[in-house]
Amino acid sequence: MQFSQFGEKFTRLAGISQLMDDLNQGLKNPDAIMLGGGNPAAIPEMVELFRQETALQLENGALLKAMLNYDGPQGHDGFRQALAELFRKEYGWDISADNIALTNGSQSAFFNLFNLLAGDYADGKKKKVLFPLAPEYIGYADGGLAEDQFVACKPHIDFLENGLFKYQVDFDALEVGDDIGMICVSRPTNPTGNVLTDEEIIKLDEIAQAKNIPLIIDNAYGTPFPHIIFSEVTPFWNQNTILCMSLSKLGLPGLRCGIVIANTAIINALSNISGIINLAPSGIGPALMQRWVESGDILRHSADIIAPFYQQKAQQAVAWLQEAIPAPKLRIHKPEGALFLWLWFEGLPVSCQELYEKLKQHGLIIVPGHYFFPGLPDKNWRHQYECIRLNYAQPEEKVKQGIAILQQVINEL
Ligand code: PLP
């Protein structure tokens, strides 16, 4: 069968497809140690709270109502109003429900935004999405309808004590020409667990405003929910910022509920696209979480249950890794948030893809690091082939076994 250009582009083996495939295989093979995917942990306390809330919303009819009706293309009105109220109250942002659109997971929002604000233009111009701090989220890599729609900038690497390091935006090398349609960062960053500092965000905002292009901040792991973030940062939004959030990392990825906060021109555009592609986003997530947003429980549970759970797991996994493979053989990106540890084996004698294959043969699934550099012009930069991403949020025994396999394979190499 001959596919269209669209078909050919979107049926290539994309990094994200490989990741989802491995995740699926890992789920089918009970012996595989699955430290590859981005599935959030099923935190028992949270699962119990979700169970109680589901029972309550079933009892009072909200869940059934959501199942029996389409919402508008912008998403559930009451939930958007509750979110706007929360952000107004918490941060003083001047927003209303008109500044919020819901999507079926935030992943689909990125696809729409990347193609709304970059790609091919009617006047023949071509614009790209700029990732100012590579490595960046693998899920952005194939989300452009045009070829070569992304460009990324290498980071500055700051070496810290104890075998840790931290990436920083290299503002001296950052070039934002007229061919850039938007700037995009994840904060906390998937795959590294980096959290861009307030100063970095302010500088990026200044650059975006000066160029009259939007700054997307992907807040999938950020604050105030799900708050998988271990450092103090100030949430950021203004009329030029597109803030993308999600209920997924709260522990509810199956709900597919993404939240976009932006100026009304962007929100109206997204709402039109949503009508064409989805009719309406799912109303199940909003029905389930509206009460938590109104009462502030979503913030309390994020800060009191989710953040400490992940922080403890990250610290534990770092300690095990440092004991198993001491620096300088292994350097670990300072874990500041998200579900992942980013491991750098400087001078690794094979590429991270080969390391991935070897680990897979031993029953450990991670994600090779080179996928996380979409748009990086320098394909020869060795660093991108020396790193892997590991999900530390799986059960302790699995993480321990995974680290033992990693230690064995690295020592053999
Ligand atoms: N952004 C980042 C940084 C992610 O890691 C993910 C998922 O792993 C997403 C966005 C998309 O999440 P969802 O579509 O479930 O909201």
GROMACS .gro file of C-alpha atoms and ligand atoms in nm:
model
  429
    1MET     CA    1   0.000   0.000   0.000
    2GLN     CA    2   0.132   0.346  -0.083
    3PHE     CA    3   0.099   0.595   0.196
    4SER     CA    4   0.077   0.970   0.150
    5GLN     CA    5   0.368   1.195   0.251
    6PHE     CA    6   0.196   1.234   0.585
    7GLY     CA    7   0.167   0.855   0.611
    8GLU     CA    8   0.532   0.801   0.523
    9LYS     CA    9   0.650   1.056   0.775
   10PHE     CA   10   0.437   0.929   1.060
   11THR     CA   11   0.491   0.556   1.001
   12ARG     CA   12   0.873   0.573   1.024
   13LEU     CA   13   1.014   0.405   1.334
   14ALA     CA   14   1.010   0.704   1.565
   15GLY     CA   15   1.189   0.706   1.899
   16ILE     CA   16   0.861   0.754   2.077
   17SER     CA   17   0.710   0.453   1.897
   18GLN     CA   18   1.006   0.235   1.997
   19LEU     CA   19   0.965   0.349   2.354
   20MET     CA   20   0.594   0.271   2.363
   21ASP     CA   21   0.659  -0.066   2.198
   22ASP     CA   22   0.922  -0.162   2.456
   23LEU     CA   23   0.693  -0.049   2.732
   24ASN     CA   24   0.427  -0.277   2.598
   25GLN     CA   25   0.668  -0.571   2.565
   26GLY     CA   26   0.792  -0.506   2.917
   27LEU     CA   27   0.436  -0.521   3.041
   28LYS     CA   28   0.383  -0.854   2.860
   29ASN     CA   29   0.704  -1.012   2.992
   30PRO     CA   30   0.673  -1.032   3.370
   31ASP     CA   31   1.050  -1.090   3.408
   32ALA     CA   32   1.163  -0.781   3.220
   33ILE     CA   33   1.288  -0.495   3.434
   34MET     CA   34   1.115  -0.201   3.283
   35LEU     CA   35   1.304   0.116   3.367
   36GLY     CA   36   1.237   0.264   3.024
   37GLY     CA   37   0.893   0.414   3.012
   38GLY     CA   38   0.744   0.730   3.149
   39ASN     CA   39   0.465   0.567   3.341
   40PRO     CA   40   0.418   0.737   3.676
   41ALA     CA   41   0.422   0.518   3.987
   42ALA     CA   42   0.099   0.383   4.128
   43ILE     CA   43   0.150   0.541   4.473
   44PRO     CA   44  -0.074   0.337   4.706
   45GLU     CA   45  -0.200   0.641   4.899
   46MET     CA   46  -0.288   0.821   4.576
   47VAL     CA   47  -0.451   0.512   4.427
   48GLU     CA   48  -0.675   0.488   4.732
   49LEU     CA   49  -0.768   0.857   4.703
   50PHE     CA   50  -0.845   0.809   4.331
   51ARG     CA   51  -1.063   0.512   4.423
   52GLN     CA   52  -1.257   0.713   4.680
   53GLU     CA   53  -1.302   1.008   4.445
   54THR     CA   54  -1.421   0.781   4.163
   55ALA     CA   55  -1.677   0.625   4.396
   56LEU     CA   56  -1.795   0.970   4.509
   57GLN     CA   57  -1.826   1.108   4.157
   58LEU     CA   58  -2.004   0.793   4.043
   59GLU     CA   59  -2.242   0.827   4.335
   60ASN     CA   60  -2.322   1.194   4.270
   61GLY     CA   61  -2.365   1.145   3.896
   62ALA     CA   62  -2.075   1.360   3.767
   63LEU     CA   63  -1.891   1.065   3.611
   64LEU     CA   64  -2.197   0.934   3.433
   65LYS     CA   65  -2.281   1.284   3.311
   66ALA     CA   66  -1.930   1.310   3.162
   67MET     CA   67  -1.969   0.971   2.998
   68LEU     CA   68  -2.307   1.054   2.849
   69ASN     CA   69  -2.219   1.392   2.695
   70TYR     CA   70  -1.973   1.568   2.467
   71ASP     CA   71  -1.807   1.876   2.611
   72GLY     CA   72  -1.730   2.175   2.386
   73PRO     CA   73  -1.405   2.159   2.183
   74GLN     CA   74  -1.225   2.371   2.445
   75GLY     CA   75  -1.308   2.121   2.719
   76HIS     CA   76  -1.525   2.099   3.031
   77ASP     CA   77  -1.638   2.450   3.137
   78GLY     CA   78  -1.655   2.391   3.513
   79PHE     CA   79  -1.309   2.234   3.526
   80ARG     CA   80  -1.154   2.519   3.325
   81GLN     CA   81  -1.320   2.774   3.556
   82ALA     CA   82  -1.193   2.591   3.863
   83LEU     CA   83  -0.839   2.579   3.720
   84ALA     CA   84  -0.844   2.950   3.632
   85GLU     CA   85  -0.959   3.030   3.986
   86LEU     CA   86  -0.680   2.816   4.132
   87PHE     CA   87  -0.408   2.988   3.930
   88ARG     CA   88  -0.552   3.333   4.001
   89LYS     CA   89  -0.559   3.259   4.373
   90GLU     CA   90  -0.223   3.083   4.398
   91TYR     CA   91  -0.013   3.296   4.167
   92GLY     CA   92  -0.216   3.607   4.090
   93TRP     CA   93  -0.219   3.529   3.718
   94ASP     CA   94  -0.472   3.736   3.528
   95ILE     CA   95  -0.656   3.448   3.362
   96SER     CA   96  -1.007   3.315   3.313
   97ALA     CA   97  -1.149   2.992   3.170
   98ASP     CA   98  -1.102   3.154   2.826
   99ASN     CA   99  -0.726   3.120   2.873
  100ILE     CA  100  -0.750   2.743   2.917
  101ALA     CA  101  -0.805   2.461   2.669
  102LEU     CA  102  -0.818   2.094   2.757
  103THR     CA  103  -0.670   1.829   2.528
  104ASN     CA  104  -0.661   1.451   2.518
  105GLY     CA  105  -0.329   1.435   2.700
  106SER     CA  106  -0.071   1.712   2.670
  107GLN     CA  107   0.113   1.515   2.401
  108SER     CA  108  -0.153   1.602   2.146
  109ALA     CA  109  -0.131   1.969   2.250
  110PHE     CA  110   0.236   1.976   2.151
  111PHE     CA  111   0.161   1.835   1.809
  112ASN     CA  112  -0.100   2.104   1.750
  113LEU     CA  113   0.116   2.385   1.889
  114PHE     CA  114   0.431   2.285   1.697
  115ASN     CA  115   0.234   2.286   1.373
  116LEU     CA  116   0.035   2.599   1.453
  117LEU     CA  117   0.340   2.811   1.527
  118ALA     CA  118   0.614   2.651   1.317
  119GLY     CA  119   0.650   2.467   0.987
  120ASP     CA  120   0.564   2.589   0.638
  121TYR     CA  121   0.393   2.928   0.595
  122ALA     CA  122   0.172   3.051   0.310
  123ASP     CA  123   0.430   3.315   0.210
  124GLY     CA  124   0.694   3.046   0.158
  125LYS     CA  125   0.868   3.103   0.492
  126LYS     CA  126   0.966   2.809   0.707
  127LYS     CA  127   0.993   2.831   1.083
  128LYS     CA  128   1.132   2.597   1.344
  129VAL     CA  129   1.075   2.512   1.707
  130LEU     CA  130   1.383   2.592   1.914
  131PHE     CA  131   1.482   2.372   2.209
  132PRO     CA  132   1.731   2.596   2.388
  133LEU     CA  133   1.851   2.320   2.619
  134ALA     CA  134   1.919   1.978   2.468
  135PRO     CA  135   1.864   1.703   2.579
  136GLU     CA  136   1.487   1.743   2.555
  137TYR     CA  137   1.177   1.523   2.569
  138ILE     CA  138   1.176   1.240   2.311
  139GLY     CA  139   0.805   1.295   2.250
  140TYR     CA  140   0.869   1.628   2.073
  141ALA     CA  141   1.103   1.473   1.819
  142ASP     CA  142   0.857   1.359   1.554
  143GLY     CA  143   0.575   1.603   1.613
  144GLY     CA  144   0.637   1.830   1.312
  145LEU     CA  145   0.447   1.804   0.984
  146ALA     CA  146   0.739   1.966   0.799
  147GLU     CA  147   1.084   1.811   0.770
  148ASP     CA  148   1.358   1.958   0.993
  149GLN     CA  149   1.111   2.147   1.205
  150PHE     CA  150   1.326   2.146   1.518
  151VAL     CA  151   1.656   2.294   1.617
  152ALA     CA  152   1.832   2.247   1.950
  153CYS     CA  153   2.120   2.402   2.136
  154LYS     CA  154   2.391   2.213   2.321
  155PRO     CA  155   2.397   2.274   2.696
  156HIS     CA  156   2.669   2.412   2.914
  157ILE     CA  157   2.769   2.133   3.155
  158ASP     CA  158   2.829   2.233   3.513
  159PHE     CA  159   3.026   1.970   3.709
  160LEU     CA  160   2.903   1.941   4.068
  161GLU     CA  161   3.029   1.757   4.375
  162ASN     CA  162   2.977   1.386   4.428
  163GLY     CA  163   2.980   1.279   4.062
  164LEU     CA  164   2.675   1.493   3.980
  165PHE     CA  165   2.640   1.747   3.699
  166LYS     CA  166   2.379   1.996   3.580
  167TYR     CA  167   2.294   2.129   3.237
  168GLN     CA  168   2.249   2.502   3.187
  169VAL     CA  169   2.128   2.702   2.888
  170ASP     CA  170   2.432   2.828   2.698
  171PHE     CA  171   2.298   3.177   2.630
  172ASP     CA  172   2.622   3.280   2.453
  173ALA     CA  173   2.564   3.013   2.190
  174LEU     CA  174   2.186   3.053   2.168
  175GLU     CA  175   2.088   3.203   1.833
  176VAL     CA  176   1.725   3.299   1.777
  177GLY     CA  177   1.695   3.401   1.413
  178ASP     CA  178   1.387   3.497   1.215
  179ASP     CA  179   1.341   3.130   1.124
  180ILE     CA  180   1.237   3.045   1.481
  181GLY     CA  181   0.859   3.026   1.541
  182MET     CA  182   0.859   2.934   1.908
  183ILE     CA  183   1.087   2.835   2.198
  184CYS     CA  184   1.005   2.519   2.394
  185VAL     CA  185   1.136   2.377   2.721
  186SER     CA  186   1.020   2.108   2.961
  187ARG     CA  187   1.051   2.209   3.329
  188PRO     CA  188   1.130   1.972   3.503
  189THR     CA  189   1.298   1.823   3.198
  190ASN     CA  190   1.230   1.477   3.071
  191PRO     CA  191   1.484   1.302   3.038
  192THR     CA  192   1.733   1.471   3.271
  193GLY     CA  193   1.538   1.575   3.579
  194ASN     CA  194   1.683   1.925   3.531
  195VAL     CA  195   1.479   2.222   3.643
  196LEU     CA  196   1.551   2.545   3.458
  197THR     CA  197   1.627   2.818   3.710
  198ASP     CA  198   1.404   3.124   3.746
  199GLU     CA  199   1.682   3.333   3.588
  200GLU     CA  200   1.698   3.105   3.286
  201ILE     CA  201   1.319   3.121   3.239
  202ILE     CA  202   1.318   3.501   3.271
  203LYS     CA  203   1.594   3.530   3.011
  204LEU     CA  204   1.416   3.292   2.772
  205ASP     CA  205   1.095   3.492   2.817
  206GLU     CA  206   1.281   3.816   2.737
  207ILE     CA  207   1.427   3.663   2.421
  208ALA     CA  208   1.086   3.525   2.314
  209GLN     CA  209   0.914   3.861   2.375
  210ALA     CA  210   1.186   4.051   2.189
  211LYS     CA  211   1.137   3.819   1.891
  212ASN     CA  212   0.758   3.825   1.924
  213ILE     CA  213   0.737   3.446   1.942
  214PRO     CA  214   0.581   3.235   2.220
  215LEU     CA  215   0.766   3.046   2.490
  216ILE     CA  216   0.618   2.703   2.565
  217ILE     CA  217   0.684   2.570   2.914
  218ASP     CA  218   0.598   2.203   2.944
  219ASN     CA  219   0.496   2.165   3.306
  220ALA     CA  220   0.395   1.796   3.289
  221TYR     CA  221   0.594   1.723   3.609
  222GLY     CA  222   0.594   2.073   3.747
  223THR     CA  223   0.432   2.278   4.013
  224PRO     CA  224   0.170   2.322   4.156
  225PHE     CA  225   0.059   1.975   4.040
  226PRO     CA  226   0.182   1.703   4.018
  227HIS     CA  227   0.477   1.879   4.184
  228ILE     CA  228   0.742   1.616   4.107
  229ILE     CA  229   1.000   1.880   4.173
  230PHE     CA  230   1.263   1.888   4.447
  231SER     CA  231   1.387   2.245   4.424
  232GLU     CA  232   1.224   2.581   4.493
  233VAL     CA  233   1.114   2.748   4.170
  234THR     CA  234   0.863   3.013   4.080
  235PRO     CA  235   0.584   2.906   3.843
  236PHE     CA  236   0.587   3.127   3.536
  237TRP     CA  237   0.318   3.251   3.300
  238ASN     CA  238   0.235   3.564   3.103
  239GLN     CA  239   0.041   3.641   2.785
  240ASN     CA  240   0.339   3.531   2.574
  241THR     CA  241   0.382   3.200   2.759
  242ILE     CA  242   0.206   2.878   2.667
  243LEU     CA  243   0.202   2.664   2.980
  244CYS     CA  244   0.116   2.297   2.922
  245MET     CA  245   0.007   2.080   3.211
  246SER     CA  246  -0.138   1.733   3.251
  247LEU     CA  247  -0.316   1.504   3.494
  248SER     CA  248  -0.094   1.214   3.380
  249LYS     CA  249   0.197   1.238   3.622
  250LEU     CA  250  -0.040   1.288   3.910
  251GLY     CA  251  -0.089   0.916   3.853
  252LEU     CA  252  -0.372   0.927   3.599
  253PRO     CA  253  -0.216   0.880   3.253
  254GLY     CA  254  -0.513   0.674   3.138
  255LEU     CA  255  -0.744   0.975   3.169
  256ARG     CA  256  -0.560   1.153   2.884
  257CYS     CA  257  -0.622   1.500   3.017
  258GLY     CA  258  -0.390   1.782   2.911
  259ILE     CA  259  -0.430   2.148   3.010
  260VAL     CA  260  -0.301   2.441   2.802
  261ILE     CA  261  -0.287   2.792   2.950
  262ALA     CA  262  -0.223   3.068   2.698
  263ASN     CA  263  -0.356   3.394   2.555
  264THR     CA  264  -0.701   3.372   2.401
  265ALA     CA  265  -0.576   3.382   2.039
  266ILE     CA  266  -0.379   3.062   2.096
  267ILE     CA  267  -0.659   2.901   2.297
  268ASN     CA  268  -0.917   2.978   2.027
  269ALA     CA  269  -0.689   2.830   1.761
  270LEU     CA  270  -0.634   2.514   1.966
  271SER     CA  271  -1.005   2.488   2.030
  272ASN     CA  272  -1.077   2.500   1.654
  273ILE     CA  273  -0.818   2.231   1.584
  274SER     CA  274  -0.961   2.022   1.866
  275GLY     CA  275  -1.310   2.045   1.715
  276ILE     CA  276  -1.179   1.914   1.383
  277ILE     CA  277  -0.961   1.636   1.520
  278ASN     CA  278  -1.144   1.526   1.838
  279LEU     CA  279  -1.485   1.696   1.843
  280ALA     CA  280  -1.417   1.739   2.213
  281PRO     CA  281  -1.158   1.632   2.470
  282SER     CA  282  -1.259   1.366   2.721
  283GLY     CA  283  -1.462   1.490   3.016
  284ILE     CA  284  -1.374   1.202   3.247
  285GLY     CA  285  -1.059   1.361   3.392
  286PRO     CA  286  -1.238   1.690   3.459
  287ALA     CA  287  -1.532   1.509   3.623
  288LEU     CA  288  -1.295   1.321   3.849
  289MET     CA  289  -1.062   1.605   3.945
  290GLN     CA  290  -1.282   1.915   3.955
  291ARG     CA  291  -1.358   1.883   4.326
  292TRP     CA  292  -0.985   1.849   4.406
  293VAL     CA  293  -0.908   2.163   4.205
  294GLU     CA  294  -1.188   2.359   4.376
  295SER     CA  295  -1.088   2.246   4.725
  296GLY     CA  296  -0.712   2.273   4.670
  297ASP     CA  297  -0.673   1.902   4.752
  298ILE     CA  298  -0.485   1.861   4.424
  299LEU     CA  299  -0.211   2.090   4.560
  300ARG     CA  300  -0.204   1.932   4.905
  301HIS     CA  301  -0.182   1.576   4.773
  302SER     CA  302   0.087   1.679   4.524
  303ALA     CA  303   0.302   1.846   4.789
  304ASP     CA  304   0.236   1.604   5.077
  305ILE     CA  305   0.224   1.267   4.899
  306ILE     CA  306   0.360   1.283   4.544
  307ALA     CA  307   0.670   1.503   4.588
  308PRO     CA  308   0.812   1.319   4.893
  309PHE     CA  309   0.744   0.981   4.733
  310TYR     CA  310   0.949   1.063   4.425
  311GLN     CA  311   1.220   1.253   4.607
  312GLN     CA  312   1.290   0.962   4.839
  313LYS     CA  313   1.301   0.719   4.543
  314ALA     CA  314   1.534   0.944   4.344
  315GLN     CA  315   1.776   0.982   4.637
  316GLN     CA  316   1.774   0.608   4.701
  317ALA     CA  317   1.839   0.521   4.336
  318VAL     CA  318   2.123   0.774   4.314
  319ALA     CA  319   2.286   0.621   4.624
  320TRP     CA  320   2.259   0.267   4.480
  321LEU     CA  321   2.397   0.378   4.144
  322GLN     CA  322   2.690   0.568   4.295
  323GLU     CA  323   2.779   0.264   4.501
  324ALA     CA  324   2.751   0.028   4.201
  325ILE     CA  325   2.936   0.243   3.945
  326PRO     CA  326   3.139   0.520   4.111
  327ALA     CA  327   3.237   0.846   3.934
  328PRO     CA  328   3.407   0.926   3.702
  329LYS     CA  329   3.286   0.614   3.517
  330LEU     CA  330   2.928   0.725   3.583
  331ARG     CA  331   2.809   1.080   3.630
  332ILE     CA  332   2.445   1.149   3.720
  333HIS     CA  333   2.250   1.463   3.634
  334LYS     CA  334   2.143   1.630   3.959
  335PRO     CA  335   1.789   1.500   4.016
  336GLU     CA  336   1.571   1.808   4.057
  337GLY     CA  337   1.239   1.660   3.942
  338ALA     CA  338   1.050   1.430   3.699
  339LEU     CA  339   1.064   1.049   3.709
  340PHE     CA  340   1.405   0.993   3.557
  341LEU     CA  341   1.774   0.973   3.624
  342TRP     CA  342   2.002   1.076   3.340
  343LEU     CA  343   2.322   0.875   3.344
  344TRP     CA  344   2.638   0.981   3.162
  345PHE     CA  345   2.910   0.724   3.097
  346GLU     CA  346   3.189   0.948   2.971
  347GLY     CA  347   3.421   0.759   2.733
  348LEU     CA  348   3.173   0.469   2.691
  349PRO     CA  349   3.341   0.234   2.438
  350VAL     CA  350   3.011   0.156   2.260
  351SER     CA  351   2.721   0.384   2.167
  352CYS     CA  352   2.428   0.411   2.406
  353GLN     CA  353   2.217   0.232   2.143
  354GLU     CA  354   2.450  -0.072   2.169
  355LEU     CA  355   2.442  -0.044   2.545
  356TYR     CA  356   2.061  -0.043   2.527
  357GLU     CA  357   2.064  -0.361   2.313
  358LYS     CA  358   2.301  -0.536   2.555
  359LEU     CA  359   2.094  -0.437   2.857
  360LYS     CA  360   1.780  -0.555   2.682
  361GLN     CA  361   1.941  -0.898   2.624
  362HIS     CA  362   2.000  -0.910   3.000
  363GLY     CA  363   1.635  -0.824   3.066
  364LEU     CA  364   1.673  -0.454   3.151
  365ILE     CA  365   1.494  -0.192   2.948
  366ILE     CA  366   1.611   0.170   2.959
  367VAL     CA  367   1.602   0.440   2.691
  368PRO     CA  368   1.920   0.519   2.497
  369GLY     CA  369   2.008   0.885   2.528
  370HIS     CA  370   2.061   0.982   2.164
  371TYR     CA  371   1.685   1.005   2.105
  372PHE     CA  372   1.668   1.306   2.334
  373PHE     CA  373   1.856   1.547   2.109
  374PRO     CA  374   1.593   1.631   1.845
  375GLY     CA  375   1.714   1.908   1.617
  376LEU     CA  376   2.074   1.912   1.740
  377PRO     CA  377   2.281   2.006   1.434
  378ASP     CA  378   2.605   1.842   1.558
  379LYS     CA  379   2.537   1.471   1.507
  380ASN     CA  380   2.899   1.390   1.602
  381TRP     CA  381   2.885   1.531   1.953
  382ARG     CA  382   2.995   1.231   2.150
  383HIS     CA  383   2.806   1.319   2.467
  384GLN     CA  384   2.467   1.230   2.311
  385TYR     CA  385   2.584   0.869   2.259
  386GLU     CA  386   2.715   0.832   2.616
  387CYS     CA  387   2.393   0.883   2.812
  388ILE     CA  388   2.088   0.677   2.904
  389ARG     CA  389   1.760   0.755   3.078
  390LEU     CA  390   1.639   0.539   3.362
  391ASN     CA  391   1.297   0.556   3.529
  392TYR     CA  392   1.370   0.536   3.902
  393ALA     CA  393   1.005   0.529   4.009
  394GLN     CA  394   0.945   0.157   3.967
  395PRO     CA  395   0.930  -0.081   4.266
  396GLU     CA  396   1.252  -0.087   4.473
  397GLU     CA  397   1.338  -0.448   4.393
  398LYS     CA  398   1.317  -0.382   4.020
  399VAL     CA  399   1.532  -0.070   4.043
  400LYS     CA  400   1.791  -0.260   4.248
  401GLN     CA  401   1.795  -0.553   4.004
  402GLY     CA  402   1.818  -0.312   3.711
  403ILE     CA  403   2.116  -0.134   3.865
  404ALA     CA  404   2.289  -0.470   3.924
  405ILE     CA  405   2.248  -0.557   3.553
  406LEU     CA  406   2.374  -0.214   3.452
  407GLN     CA  407   2.678  -0.255   3.679
  408GLN     CA  408   2.757  -0.597   3.530
  409VAL     CA  409   2.723  -0.484   3.167
  410ILE     CA  410   2.922  -0.163   3.221
  411ASN     CA  411   3.201  -0.353   3.393
  412GLU     CA  412   3.214  -0.604   3.106
  413LEU     CA  413   3.244  -0.317   2.862
  414PLP     N1  414   0.570   1.630   2.842
  414PLP     C1  415   0.662   1.555   2.900
  414PLP     C2  416   0.791   1.619   2.942
  414PLP     C3  417   0.639   1.419   2.922
  414PLP     O1  418   0.733   1.344   2.980
  414PLP     C4  419   0.517   1.362   2.881
  414PLP     C5  420   0.489   1.218   2.899
  414PLP     O2  421   0.571   1.141   2.937
  414PLP     C6  422   0.424   1.445   2.819
  414PLP     C7  423   0.453   1.579   2.802
  414PLP     C8  424   0.292   1.395   2.769
  414PLP     O3  425   0.212   1.347   2.869
  414PLP     P1  426   0.053   1.331   2.854
  414PLP     O4  427   0.020   1.327   2.706
  414PLP     O5  428   0.023   1.202   2.921
  414PLP     O6  429  -0.007   1.450   2.919
   0.00000   0.00000   0.00000
